[in-house]
Amino acid sequence: MPSPLADPVKLPCGLVLPNRLSKAAMAEMMAKTNHPTDPLLDAYSQWSEGGWGSILTGNVQVDVNHMGSPFDPALHTEYKGATTDSALVSSWKKYADAAQKHGTPAIVQICHPGRQSFRVAGYRGMFAQTLAPSAVPVKIGDGLIERIVASLVWSQPKEMTNADIERVIRQFVDTARLMADAGFSGVQLHGAHGYLIDQFLNSKTNLRTDAYGGTPAKRAKFVLDILTETRKVVPATFCIGIKLNSADHSSKTFEETMTQIALLAEAGIDFMEISGGTYEDPKMMGHAKTDAETTELPKSARTAAREAFFLEFSKEVRKRHPDLVLMLTGGFRTRAGAESAILDEACDLVGIGRPAAVDPKFPLLLLDESVTEGNAGMQLNKAPIPWYTRFLPLHLAGAGAESTYYVDQIRRFAKGLATIGPPL
């Protein structure tokens, strides 16, 4: 019997994904010029052969002055259109063609890190302020070492003016328009992991009392404006998705989060990816804080035995919005785990990250009916933590080790070298 993972999925914009397996967005750290590079294209060329239903790129930053990492691709200046900036479009078209050369739709994750932009990332200078909805600094712990590390890694954020907000909205729109002109199938707005859109949505980091803060709906205005303005300048068939956090909202603010999801669904988002975590509490990497301040939806015994990190939250969204196309990412390792999430109607798309860095053709294994259930998957241990990071908070060091390890695997397969998961 064919796996439900092999079923195609049609998005509201009309884009058809040939199956339910999505290569999730991961850091590649391969754009040393902050433009698409040959090594980056080589990696996506490998993924394009992997039988994925969709390929989500790693972060493309909308402002080269404010970067999530020093080696992300980014928009360098205002995009004036395909005719005026034909050389720029040609450069990005090579990226789109590499990722989609075997017919898999590629969707670009576009992002602004806000207060989480490292001092060494971006062209603004090491001592220049970051941008944020409110001047709330990144806090990774209460101890002296944690405070020192945070002050060294991140500068003090500046509360954005209305002019700042309007400029960043334009940058998101410009980036989406460039991706459409280059031939990508869509964009995904990165509204999770503590980046700028998430900072606006979250009452802990958005203390504003103007049109962009004070209520759940007003905190959602920033991303809704981006969505509305982007729709005006891209083809109707161009996909616009969003990645949202589930895990960084306490039970007290759960209904506020659901209010914001309802607004996005009403605005016509094509799909919503459920993820979670921030630099302060990196659940998306499987390294969460254990303090009593972090609360989520209660997890059932069945969920604890499953692979998905954020399953319960996704099921609640599905119950309230049965027509919203949901993608669930975080922890999937086997065919059985992915099928369980689909059959349980928790999601429509399964996002796969770390296994895709070890085997870019992982879907071919999961979808091969001749492969037995016990062999249709990949076991991965935690990445080893380097000794020189032991002074860092454990959750931060662990998340950094995970990201670094899998970046190295992506670089290896891009060069045609063998990859290996962390030893069990």
mmCIF file of N, CA and C in Angstrom, residues 32 48 55 58 88 96 149 207 291 306 358 380 386 422:
data_model
loop_
_atom_site.group_PDB
_atom_site.id
_atom_site.type_symbol
_atom_site.label_atom_id
_atom_site.label_comp_id
_atom_site.label_asym_id
_atom_site.label_seq_id
_atom_site.Cartn_x
_atom_site.Cartn_y
_atom_site.Cartn_z
ATOM 1 N N LYS A 32 29.731 33.257 1.454
ATOM 2 C CA LYS A 32 30.753 34.135 2.047
ATOM 3 C C LYS A 32 30.690 35.551 1.505
ATOM 4 N N SER A 48 18.006 18.670 -4.977
ATOM 5 C CA SER A 48 17.009 18.633 -6.059
ATOM 6 C C SER A 48 16.822 17.218 -6.599
ATOM 7 N N ILE A 55 11.391 22.002 -1.331
ATOM 8 C CA ILE A 55 12.694 22.323 -0.762
ATOM 9 C C ILE A 55 12.619 23.731 -0.202
ATOM 10 N N GLY A 58 17.665 27.706 3.348
ATOM 11 C CA GLY A 58 18.052 28.375 4.582
ATOM 12 C C GLY A 58 17.763 29.860 4.471
ATOM 13 N N LEU A 88 21.397 40.946 -11.105
ATOM 14 C CA LEU A 88 21.032 40.391 -9.803
ATOM 15 C C LEU A 88 20.042 39.237 -9.973
ATOM 16 N N ALA A 96 17.809 29.292 -8.093
ATOM 17 C CA ALA A 96 16.476 28.694 -8.294
ATOM 18 C C ALA A 96 16.550 27.497 -9.239
ATOM 19 N N VAL A 149 28.350 36.857 28.116
ATOM 20 C CA VAL A 149 28.285 36.287 26.769
ATOM 21 C C VAL A 149 27.262 37.028 25.921
ATOM 22 N N LEU A 207 6.700 45.482 23.391
ATOM 23 C CA LEU A 207 6.069 46.253 24.466
ATOM 24 C C LEU A 207 5.417 47.518 23.935
ATOM 25 N N ASP A 291 14.048 25.317 32.894
ATOM 26 C CA ASP A 291 13.549 26.089 34.015
ATOM 27 C C ASP A 291 12.026 26.093 34.040
ATOM 28 N N ARG A 306 6.413 9.815 20.271
ATOM 29 C CA ARG A 306 6.532 10.133 18.861
ATOM 30 C C ARG A 306 7.747 10.997 18.609
ATOM 31 N N VAL A 358 22.445 14.791 6.290
ATOM 32 C CA VAL A 358 23.264 13.581 6.228
ATOM 33 C C VAL A 358 23.003 12.825 4.925
ATOM 34 N N LEU A 380 19.855 9.347 14.782
ATOM 35 C CA LEU A 380 20.844 10.408 14.966
ATOM 36 C C LEU A 380 21.012 10.701 16.448
ATOM 37 N N PRO A 386 31.959 20.702 21.541
ATOM 38 C CA PRO A 386 33.403 20.944 21.651
ATOM 39 C C PRO A 386 33.788 21.403 23.056
ATOM 40 N N PRO A 422 25.990 12.034 13.789
ATOM 41 C CA PRO A 422 26.722 11.917 15.049
ATOM 42 C C PRO A 422 26.688 10.479 15.541
#
